[in-house]
Short mmCIF file of C-alpha atoms in Angstrom, two decimals:
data_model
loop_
_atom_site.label_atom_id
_atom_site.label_comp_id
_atom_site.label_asym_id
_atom_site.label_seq_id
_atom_site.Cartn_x
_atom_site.Cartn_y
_atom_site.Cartn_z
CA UNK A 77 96.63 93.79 103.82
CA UNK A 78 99.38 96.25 102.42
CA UNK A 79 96.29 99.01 101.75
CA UNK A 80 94.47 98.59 105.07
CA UNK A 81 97.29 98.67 106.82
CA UNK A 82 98.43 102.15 105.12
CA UNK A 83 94.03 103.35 105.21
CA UNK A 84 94.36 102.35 108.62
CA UNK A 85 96.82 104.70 109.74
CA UNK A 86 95.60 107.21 107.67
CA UNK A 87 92.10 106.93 109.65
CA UNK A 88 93.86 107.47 112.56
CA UNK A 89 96.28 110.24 111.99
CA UNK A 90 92.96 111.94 110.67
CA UNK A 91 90.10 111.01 113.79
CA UNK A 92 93.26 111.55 116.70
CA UNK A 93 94.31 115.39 115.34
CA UNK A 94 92.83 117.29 117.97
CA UNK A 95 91.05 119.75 115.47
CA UNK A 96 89.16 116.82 113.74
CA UNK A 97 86.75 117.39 116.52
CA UNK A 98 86.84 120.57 116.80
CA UNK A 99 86.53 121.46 113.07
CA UNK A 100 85.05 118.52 111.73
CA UNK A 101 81.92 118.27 114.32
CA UNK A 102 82.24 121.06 116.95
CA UNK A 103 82.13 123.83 114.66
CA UNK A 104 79.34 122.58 112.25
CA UNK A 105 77.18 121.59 115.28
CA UNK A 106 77.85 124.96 117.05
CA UNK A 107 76.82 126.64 113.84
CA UNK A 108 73.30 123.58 113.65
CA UNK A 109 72.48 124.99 117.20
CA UNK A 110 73.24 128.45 117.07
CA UNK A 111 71.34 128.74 113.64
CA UNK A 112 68.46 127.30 114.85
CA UNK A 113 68.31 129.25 118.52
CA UNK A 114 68.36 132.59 116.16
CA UNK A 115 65.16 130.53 113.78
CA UNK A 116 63.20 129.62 116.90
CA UNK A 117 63.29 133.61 117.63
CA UNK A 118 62.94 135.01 114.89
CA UNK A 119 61.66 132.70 112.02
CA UNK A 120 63.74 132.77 108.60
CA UNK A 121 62.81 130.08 106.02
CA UNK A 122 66.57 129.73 105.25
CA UNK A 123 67.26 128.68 108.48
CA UNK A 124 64.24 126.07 108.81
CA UNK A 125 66.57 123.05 109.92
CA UNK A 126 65.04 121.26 107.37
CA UNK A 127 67.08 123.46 105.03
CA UNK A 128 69.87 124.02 107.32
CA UNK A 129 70.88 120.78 108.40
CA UNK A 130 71.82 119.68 105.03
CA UNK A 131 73.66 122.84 104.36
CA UNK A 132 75.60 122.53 107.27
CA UNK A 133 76.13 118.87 106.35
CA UNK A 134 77.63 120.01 103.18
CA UNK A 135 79.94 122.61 104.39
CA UNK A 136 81.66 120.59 107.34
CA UNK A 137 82.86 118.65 103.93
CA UNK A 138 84.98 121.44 103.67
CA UNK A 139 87.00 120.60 106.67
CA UNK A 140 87.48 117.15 105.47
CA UNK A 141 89.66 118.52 102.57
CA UNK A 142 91.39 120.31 104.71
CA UNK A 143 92.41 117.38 106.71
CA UNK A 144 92.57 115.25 103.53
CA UNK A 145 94.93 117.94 101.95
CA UNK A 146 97.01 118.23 105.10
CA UNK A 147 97.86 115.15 106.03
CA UNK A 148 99.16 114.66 102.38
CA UNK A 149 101.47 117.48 102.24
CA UNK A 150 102.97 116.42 105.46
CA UNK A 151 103.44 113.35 104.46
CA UNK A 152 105.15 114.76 101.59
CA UNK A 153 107.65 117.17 103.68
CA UNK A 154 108.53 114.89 105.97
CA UNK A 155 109.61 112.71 103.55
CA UNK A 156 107.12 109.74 105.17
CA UNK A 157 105.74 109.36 101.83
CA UNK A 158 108.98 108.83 100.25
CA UNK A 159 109.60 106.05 102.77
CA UNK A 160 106.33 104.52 101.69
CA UNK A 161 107.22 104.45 98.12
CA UNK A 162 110.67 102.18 99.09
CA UNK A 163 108.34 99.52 100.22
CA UNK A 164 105.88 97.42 98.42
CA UNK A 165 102.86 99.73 97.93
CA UNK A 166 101.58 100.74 94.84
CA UNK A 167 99.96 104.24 92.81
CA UNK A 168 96.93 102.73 93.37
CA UNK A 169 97.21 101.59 97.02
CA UNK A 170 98.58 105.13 97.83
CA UNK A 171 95.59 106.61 96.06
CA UNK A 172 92.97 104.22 97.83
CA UNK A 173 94.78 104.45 100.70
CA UNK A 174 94.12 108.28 101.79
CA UNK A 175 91.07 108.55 99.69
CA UNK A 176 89.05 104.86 101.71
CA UNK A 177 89.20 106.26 104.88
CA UNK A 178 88.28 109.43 104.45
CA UNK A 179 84.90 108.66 102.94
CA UNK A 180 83.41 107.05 106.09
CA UNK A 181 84.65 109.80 108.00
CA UNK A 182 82.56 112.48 106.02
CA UNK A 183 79.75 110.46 105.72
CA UNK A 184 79.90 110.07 109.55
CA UNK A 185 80.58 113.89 110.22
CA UNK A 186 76.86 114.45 107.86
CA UNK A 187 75.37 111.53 109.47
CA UNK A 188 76.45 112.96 113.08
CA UNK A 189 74.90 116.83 111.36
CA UNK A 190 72.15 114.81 110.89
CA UNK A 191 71.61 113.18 113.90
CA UNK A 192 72.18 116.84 115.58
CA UNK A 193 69.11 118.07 113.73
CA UNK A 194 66.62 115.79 114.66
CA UNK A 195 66.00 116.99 117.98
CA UNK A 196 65.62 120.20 116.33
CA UNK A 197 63.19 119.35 114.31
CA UNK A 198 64.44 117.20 111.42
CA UNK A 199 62.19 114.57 110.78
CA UNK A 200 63.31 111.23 110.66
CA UNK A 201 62.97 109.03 107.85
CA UNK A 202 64.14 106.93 104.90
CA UNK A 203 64.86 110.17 103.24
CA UNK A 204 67.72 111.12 105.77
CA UNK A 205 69.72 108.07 104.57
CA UNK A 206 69.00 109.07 100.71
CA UNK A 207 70.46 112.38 101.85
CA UNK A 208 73.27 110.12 103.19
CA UNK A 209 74.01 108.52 100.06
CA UNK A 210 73.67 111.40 98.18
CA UNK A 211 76.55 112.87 100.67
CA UNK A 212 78.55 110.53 98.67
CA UNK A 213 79.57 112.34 95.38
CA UNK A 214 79.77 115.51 97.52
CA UNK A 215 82.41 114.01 99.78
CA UNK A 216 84.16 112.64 96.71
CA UNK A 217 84.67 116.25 95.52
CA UNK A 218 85.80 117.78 98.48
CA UNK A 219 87.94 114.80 99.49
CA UNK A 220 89.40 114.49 95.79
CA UNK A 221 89.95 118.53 96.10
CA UNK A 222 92.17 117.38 99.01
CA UNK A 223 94.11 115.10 97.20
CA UNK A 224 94.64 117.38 94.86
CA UNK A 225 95.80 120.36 96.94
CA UNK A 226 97.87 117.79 99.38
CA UNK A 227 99.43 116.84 95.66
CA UNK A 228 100.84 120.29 94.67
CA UNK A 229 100.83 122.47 97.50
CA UNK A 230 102.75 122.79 100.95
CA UNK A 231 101.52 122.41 104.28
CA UNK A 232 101.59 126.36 104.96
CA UNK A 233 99.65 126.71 101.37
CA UNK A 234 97.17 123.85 102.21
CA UNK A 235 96.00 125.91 105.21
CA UNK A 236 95.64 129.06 103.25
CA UNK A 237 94.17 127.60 99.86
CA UNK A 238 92.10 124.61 102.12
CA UNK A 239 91.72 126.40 105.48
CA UNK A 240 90.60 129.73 104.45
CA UNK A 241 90.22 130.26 100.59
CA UNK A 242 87.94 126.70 100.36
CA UNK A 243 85.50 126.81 103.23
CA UNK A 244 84.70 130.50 102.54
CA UNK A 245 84.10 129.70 98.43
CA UNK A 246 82.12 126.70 99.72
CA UNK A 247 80.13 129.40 102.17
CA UNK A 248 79.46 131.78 100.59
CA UNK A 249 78.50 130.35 96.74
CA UNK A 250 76.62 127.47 98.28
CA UNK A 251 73.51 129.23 99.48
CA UNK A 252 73.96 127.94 102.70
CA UNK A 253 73.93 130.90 104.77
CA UNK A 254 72.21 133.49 102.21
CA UNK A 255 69.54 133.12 99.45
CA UNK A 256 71.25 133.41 96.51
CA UNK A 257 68.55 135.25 94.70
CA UNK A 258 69.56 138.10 97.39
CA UNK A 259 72.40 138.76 95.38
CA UNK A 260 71.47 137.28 91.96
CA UNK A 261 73.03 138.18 88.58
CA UNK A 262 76.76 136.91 87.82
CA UNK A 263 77.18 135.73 91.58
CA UNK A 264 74.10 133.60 91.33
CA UNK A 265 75.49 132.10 87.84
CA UNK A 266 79.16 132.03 89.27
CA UNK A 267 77.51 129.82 91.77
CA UNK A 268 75.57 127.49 89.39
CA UNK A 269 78.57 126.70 87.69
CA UNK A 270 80.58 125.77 90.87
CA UNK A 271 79.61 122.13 93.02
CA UNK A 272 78.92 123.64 96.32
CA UNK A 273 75.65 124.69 95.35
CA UNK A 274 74.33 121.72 93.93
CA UNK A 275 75.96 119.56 96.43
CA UNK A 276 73.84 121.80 99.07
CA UNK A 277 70.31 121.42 96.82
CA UNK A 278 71.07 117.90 96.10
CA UNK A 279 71.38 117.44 100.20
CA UNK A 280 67.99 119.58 100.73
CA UNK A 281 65.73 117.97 98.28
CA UNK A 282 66.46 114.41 99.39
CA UNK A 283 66.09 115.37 102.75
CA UNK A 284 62.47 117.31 101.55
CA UNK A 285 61.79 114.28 99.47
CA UNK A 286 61.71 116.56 96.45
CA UNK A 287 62.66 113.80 94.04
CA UNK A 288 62.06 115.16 90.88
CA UNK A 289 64.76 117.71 91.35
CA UNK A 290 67.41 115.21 92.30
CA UNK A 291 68.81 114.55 88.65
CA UNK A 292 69.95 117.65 87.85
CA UNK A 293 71.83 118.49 90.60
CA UNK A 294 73.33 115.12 91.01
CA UNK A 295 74.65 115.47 87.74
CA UNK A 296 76.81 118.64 88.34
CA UNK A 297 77.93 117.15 91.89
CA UNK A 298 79.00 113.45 90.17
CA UNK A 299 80.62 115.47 86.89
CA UNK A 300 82.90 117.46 89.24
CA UNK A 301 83.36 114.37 91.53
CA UNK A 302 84.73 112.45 88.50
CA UNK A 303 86.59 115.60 86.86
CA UNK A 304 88.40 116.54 90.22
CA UNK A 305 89.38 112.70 90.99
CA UNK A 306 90.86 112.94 87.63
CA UNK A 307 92.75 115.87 88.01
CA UNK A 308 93.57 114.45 92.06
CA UNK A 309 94.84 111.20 90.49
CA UNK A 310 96.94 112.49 87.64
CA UNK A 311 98.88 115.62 89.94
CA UNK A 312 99.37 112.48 92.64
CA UNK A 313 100.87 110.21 90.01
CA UNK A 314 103.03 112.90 88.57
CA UNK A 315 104.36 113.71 92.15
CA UNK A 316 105.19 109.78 93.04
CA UNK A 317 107.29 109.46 89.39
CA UNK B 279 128.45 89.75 94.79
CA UNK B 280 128.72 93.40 95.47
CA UNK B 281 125.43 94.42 97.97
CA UNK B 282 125.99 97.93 95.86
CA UNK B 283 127.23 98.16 92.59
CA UNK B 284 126.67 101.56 89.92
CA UNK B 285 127.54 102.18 86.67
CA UNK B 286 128.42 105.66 85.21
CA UNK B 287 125.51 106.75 87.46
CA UNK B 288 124.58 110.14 86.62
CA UNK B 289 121.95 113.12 87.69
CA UNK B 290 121.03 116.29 86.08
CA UNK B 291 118.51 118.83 87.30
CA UNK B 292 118.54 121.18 84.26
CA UNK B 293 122.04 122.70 84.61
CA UNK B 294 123.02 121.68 87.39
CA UNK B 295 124.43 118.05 87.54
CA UNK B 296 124.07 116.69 90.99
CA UNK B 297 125.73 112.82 90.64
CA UNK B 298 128.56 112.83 87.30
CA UNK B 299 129.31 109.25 86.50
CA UNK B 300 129.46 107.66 89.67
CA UNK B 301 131.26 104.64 89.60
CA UNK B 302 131.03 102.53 92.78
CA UNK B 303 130.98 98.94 94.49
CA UNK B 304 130.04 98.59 98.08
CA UNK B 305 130.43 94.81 99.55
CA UNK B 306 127.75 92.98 101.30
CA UNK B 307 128.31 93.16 105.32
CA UNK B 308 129.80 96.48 104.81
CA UNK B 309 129.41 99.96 106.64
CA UNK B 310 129.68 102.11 103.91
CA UNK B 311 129.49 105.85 104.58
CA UNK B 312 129.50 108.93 102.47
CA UNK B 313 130.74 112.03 102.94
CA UNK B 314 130.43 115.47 101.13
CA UNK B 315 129.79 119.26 101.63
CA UNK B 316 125.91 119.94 101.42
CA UNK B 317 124.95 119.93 97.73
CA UNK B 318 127.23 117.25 96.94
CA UNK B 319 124.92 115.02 95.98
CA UNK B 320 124.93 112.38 98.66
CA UNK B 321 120.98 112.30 99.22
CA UNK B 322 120.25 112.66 95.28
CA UNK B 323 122.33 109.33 94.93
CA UNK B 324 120.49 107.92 98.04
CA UNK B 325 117.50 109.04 96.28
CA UNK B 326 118.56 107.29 92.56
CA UNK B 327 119.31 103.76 94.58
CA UNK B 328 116.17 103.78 96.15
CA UNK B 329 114.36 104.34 93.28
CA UNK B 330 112.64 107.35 94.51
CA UNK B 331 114.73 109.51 91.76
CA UNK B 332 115.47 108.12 88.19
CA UNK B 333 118.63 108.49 86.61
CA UNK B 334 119.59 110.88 83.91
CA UNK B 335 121.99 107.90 82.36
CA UNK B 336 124.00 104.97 83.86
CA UNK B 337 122.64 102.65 86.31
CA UNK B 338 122.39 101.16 89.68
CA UNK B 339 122.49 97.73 91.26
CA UNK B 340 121.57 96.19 94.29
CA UNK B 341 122.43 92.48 94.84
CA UNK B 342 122.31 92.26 90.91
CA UNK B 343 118.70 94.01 90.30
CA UNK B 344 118.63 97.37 88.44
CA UNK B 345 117.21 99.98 90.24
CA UNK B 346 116.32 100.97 86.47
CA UNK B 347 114.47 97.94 85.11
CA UNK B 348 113.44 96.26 87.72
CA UNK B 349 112.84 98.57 90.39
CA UNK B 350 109.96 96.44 92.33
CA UNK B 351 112.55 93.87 92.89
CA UNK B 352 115.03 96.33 93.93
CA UNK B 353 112.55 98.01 96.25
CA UNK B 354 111.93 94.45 98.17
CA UNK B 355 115.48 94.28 99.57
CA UNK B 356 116.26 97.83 100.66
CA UNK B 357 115.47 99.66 103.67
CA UNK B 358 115.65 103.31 104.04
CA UNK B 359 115.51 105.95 107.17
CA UNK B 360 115.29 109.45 104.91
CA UNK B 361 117.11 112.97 106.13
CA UNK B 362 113.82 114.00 107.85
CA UNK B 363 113.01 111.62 110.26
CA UNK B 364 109.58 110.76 108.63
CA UNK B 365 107.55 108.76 110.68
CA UNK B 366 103.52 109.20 111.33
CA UNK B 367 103.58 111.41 114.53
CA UNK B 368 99.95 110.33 115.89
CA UNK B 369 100.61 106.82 115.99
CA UNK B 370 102.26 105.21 118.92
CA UNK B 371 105.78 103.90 118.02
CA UNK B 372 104.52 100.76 118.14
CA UNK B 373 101.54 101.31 115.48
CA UNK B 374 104.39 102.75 112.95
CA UNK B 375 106.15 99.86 113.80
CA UNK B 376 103.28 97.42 112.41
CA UNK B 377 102.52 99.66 109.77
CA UNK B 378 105.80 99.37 108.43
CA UNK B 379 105.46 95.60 108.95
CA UNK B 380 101.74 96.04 107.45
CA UNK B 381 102.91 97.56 104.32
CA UNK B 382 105.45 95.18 103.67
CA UNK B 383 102.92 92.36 103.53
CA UNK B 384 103.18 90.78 106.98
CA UNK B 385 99.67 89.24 108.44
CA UNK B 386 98.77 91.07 111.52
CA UNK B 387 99.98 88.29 113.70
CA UNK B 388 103.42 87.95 111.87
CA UNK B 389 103.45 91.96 111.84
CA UNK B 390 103.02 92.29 115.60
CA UNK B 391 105.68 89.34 116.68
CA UNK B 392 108.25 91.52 114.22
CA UNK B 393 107.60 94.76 115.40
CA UNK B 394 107.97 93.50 118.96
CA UNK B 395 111.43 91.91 117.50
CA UNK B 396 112.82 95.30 115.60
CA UNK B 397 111.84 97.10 119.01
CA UNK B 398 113.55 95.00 121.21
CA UNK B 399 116.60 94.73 119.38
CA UNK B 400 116.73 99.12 119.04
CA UNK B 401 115.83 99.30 122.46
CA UNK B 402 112.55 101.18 122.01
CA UNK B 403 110.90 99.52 124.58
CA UNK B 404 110.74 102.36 126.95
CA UNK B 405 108.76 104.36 124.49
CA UNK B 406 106.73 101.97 122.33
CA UNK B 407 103.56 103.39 123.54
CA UNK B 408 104.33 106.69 122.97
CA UNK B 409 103.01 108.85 120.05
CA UNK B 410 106.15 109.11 117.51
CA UNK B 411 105.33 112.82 117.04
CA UNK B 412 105.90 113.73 121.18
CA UNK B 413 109.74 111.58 120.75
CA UNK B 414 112.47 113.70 121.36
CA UNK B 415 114.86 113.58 118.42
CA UNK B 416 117.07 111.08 119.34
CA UNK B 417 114.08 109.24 120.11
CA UNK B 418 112.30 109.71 116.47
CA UNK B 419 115.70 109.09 114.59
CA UNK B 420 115.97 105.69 116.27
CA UNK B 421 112.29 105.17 115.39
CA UNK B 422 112.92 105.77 112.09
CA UNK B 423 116.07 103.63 111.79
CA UNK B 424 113.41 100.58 113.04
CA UNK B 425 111.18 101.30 110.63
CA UNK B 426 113.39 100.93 107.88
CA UNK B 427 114.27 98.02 109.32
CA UNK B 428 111.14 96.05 109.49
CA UNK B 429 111.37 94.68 106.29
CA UNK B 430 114.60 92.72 106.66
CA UNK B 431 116.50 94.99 104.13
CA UNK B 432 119.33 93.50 102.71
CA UNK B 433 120.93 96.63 101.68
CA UNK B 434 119.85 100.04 104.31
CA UNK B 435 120.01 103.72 103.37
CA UNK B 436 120.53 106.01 106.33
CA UNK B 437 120.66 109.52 105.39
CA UNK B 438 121.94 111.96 107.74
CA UNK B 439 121.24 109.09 110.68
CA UNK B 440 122.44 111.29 113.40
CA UNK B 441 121.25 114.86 112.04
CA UNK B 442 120.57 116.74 115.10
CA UNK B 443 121.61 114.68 117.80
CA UNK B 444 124.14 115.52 120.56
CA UNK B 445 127.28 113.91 121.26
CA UNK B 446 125.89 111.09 123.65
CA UNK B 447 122.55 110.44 121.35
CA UNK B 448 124.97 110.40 118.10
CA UNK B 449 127.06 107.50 119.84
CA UNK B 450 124.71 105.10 121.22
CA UNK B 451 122.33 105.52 117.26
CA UNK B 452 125.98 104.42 116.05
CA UNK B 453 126.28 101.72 118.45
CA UNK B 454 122.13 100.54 116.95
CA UNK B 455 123.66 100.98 113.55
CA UNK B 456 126.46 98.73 113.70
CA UNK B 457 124.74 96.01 115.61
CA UNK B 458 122.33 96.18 112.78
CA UNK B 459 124.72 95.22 110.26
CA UNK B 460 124.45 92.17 109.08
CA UNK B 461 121.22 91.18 111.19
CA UNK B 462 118.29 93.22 109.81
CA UNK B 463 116.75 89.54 108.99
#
């Protein structure tokens, strides 16, 4: 009761911000439609929505650790989370608590990306919800990155760090928007070593139904998913002592 | 018993020490207010006897339970309203009502009958369905106050209660407070 009452509000504070809907699914579907407006004109196999879809799907994840991250460090300035920790909630209850409700919310954003697509062209089928619940581990990453930058930083440094610095790392070295191979060398490496990229070819071979080259990127998405929770967890516990 | 009681209470932040020994005893049913230039160290000791801050030395007491050892006791009969007003500014004033009364272990039923109680006795009626973040200040302090109450505190931090507020808002929050003493249950 004590943690859905806390995941509650923190749904809520999250899906009635005015730029949840702008961010969050305006701007990614914007980007679906005007993407594939430029592909029906002038045909680029990067922007095939098969491949662009779950790109897209991937980098409104970025947003979510924005909101993630903000609504942490507010919490922290305006002293709301100190209030919290005078009443009966736990480490653990705070933890679950911002991190529960976030999850359905990406998942919904990617499922809404999805949904976006089809009338462009995405084809409907069982691998759509594999791409789903590979969305998982991705949206653990970015949502544990929020956690972690809500944790240490203010709310002026989440939107610099989160707002800016994030979602142009996760464009630009996430082959959404450009073929890596364009650019190759250290960039393309630099890239390899990062999540965003494998969180991107993770999305686009379930959706393709490529299923022998699920493993290996599901491993580098679920090793940073588990190494940034980590890190998330330990900075939030060493802010509540 | 003493509602507040500490022992050679005492915080340093590297070299600066912001509470020196504090020796004090506050009794149940009693308004008890302190008063210092800023940097004094009021909200530091606020923050060591709600357990949000842990002593460098000495200890703290509330009804008898350490804010030290056992500060999950000590955290079930206090109340605070912190310096900021801190409450969740999309929810209506009602919603942070019932979280508070969520968090605190009420079922949603019990939770809903209370927060209608704690609003009714601060007089936030007028406002309940408001969102806490579009309050004027006076509005949000007196939220806050209510929120701290929820819990039937038997001992209630206010820091800086009427931070902010002009003459007329900074009476009628004292007026709230002192009804509220001795009636938070």
């Amino acid at each position: 009761m004590k943690l859905f009452a806390f995941a509650g509000r923190n749904a809520k504070e999250i899906l009635r911000d005015p730029l949840t809907s702008v961010f969050a699914l305006g701007f990614p579907l914007a980007l679906l439609w005007l993407l594939s407006a430029i592909q029906a004109n002038v045909p680029v196999e990067l922007f095939a929505v098969g491949r662009l879809a779950p790109g897209i799907a991937v980098f409104g994840l970025s947003f979510m650790t924005l909101f993630s991250a903000t609504l942490l460090s507010k919490d922290r300035e305006s002293a709301f989370l100190a209030r919290l920790r005078t009443t009966p909630l736990t480490a653990a209850d705070f933890l679950a608590g911002y991190l529960l409700p976030a999850l359905p919310i990406a998942l919904g954003q990617s499922a809404l990306c999805f949904a976006a697509a089809v009338p462009l062209g995405l084809p409907v089928g069982l691998n759509l919800l594999l791409a789903l619940v590979l969305q998982l581990p991705a949206a653990l990453v970015f949502l544990s990155l929020g956690l972690l930058c809500g944790s240490l930083l203010s709310v002026k440094q989440v939107g610099g760090i989160c707002g800016a610095l994030l979602t142009n790392l996760a464009a630009w070295l996430s082959g959404i928007w450009f073929d890596l191979d364009l650019v190759g060398g250290w960039f393309r490496r630099a890239a390899e070593l990062l999540p965003f990229f494998h969180a991107v070819e993770l999305q686009r071979a379930a959706v393709a139904g490529q299923f022998a080259e699920l493993p290996a990127h599901l491993f580098w998405v679920l090793g940073y998913a588990a190494a940034l929770f980590a890190l998330a967890v330990a900075a939030f516990r060493r802010k509540l002592r | 018993m003493e509602a507040i009681r500490t022992e050679k209470l005492t915080k340093r932040f590297k070299d600066v020490t912001a509470v020196d020994g504090l020796d004090l005893g506050v009794r149940e049913g009693e308004l008890f207010a302190l008063l210092g230039v800023n940097g004094a160290g009021k909200t530091t000791l606020i923050r060591m006897l709600c357990g949000l801050t842990k002593p460098t030395s000495g200890d703290a007491f509330l009804l008898g339970r350490s804010v030290v050892r056992e500060p999950k006791a000590a955290r079930e009969i206090l109340g605070v309203s912190p310096q900021e007003t801190a409450v969740a500014p999309n929810l209506t004033v009602r919603e942070n009502l019932e979280l508070l009364c969520g968090v605190h272990g009420l079922s949603r039923a019990a939770g809903r009958a209370r927060a209608a109680e704690i609003s009714r006795r601060l007089g936030l009626g007028e406002v309940e369905r408001r969102r806490a973040g579009k309050l004027s200040g006076g509005w949000q302090r007196r939220l806050s106050i209510a929120m701290a109450l929820v819990g039937g505190p038997k001992v209630l931090f206010l820091d800086e209660p009427t931070l902010g507020l002009d003459v007329l808002a900074r009476a009628e929050l004292w007026d709230v407070i002192r009804r509220s003493r001795g009636a938070s249950r």
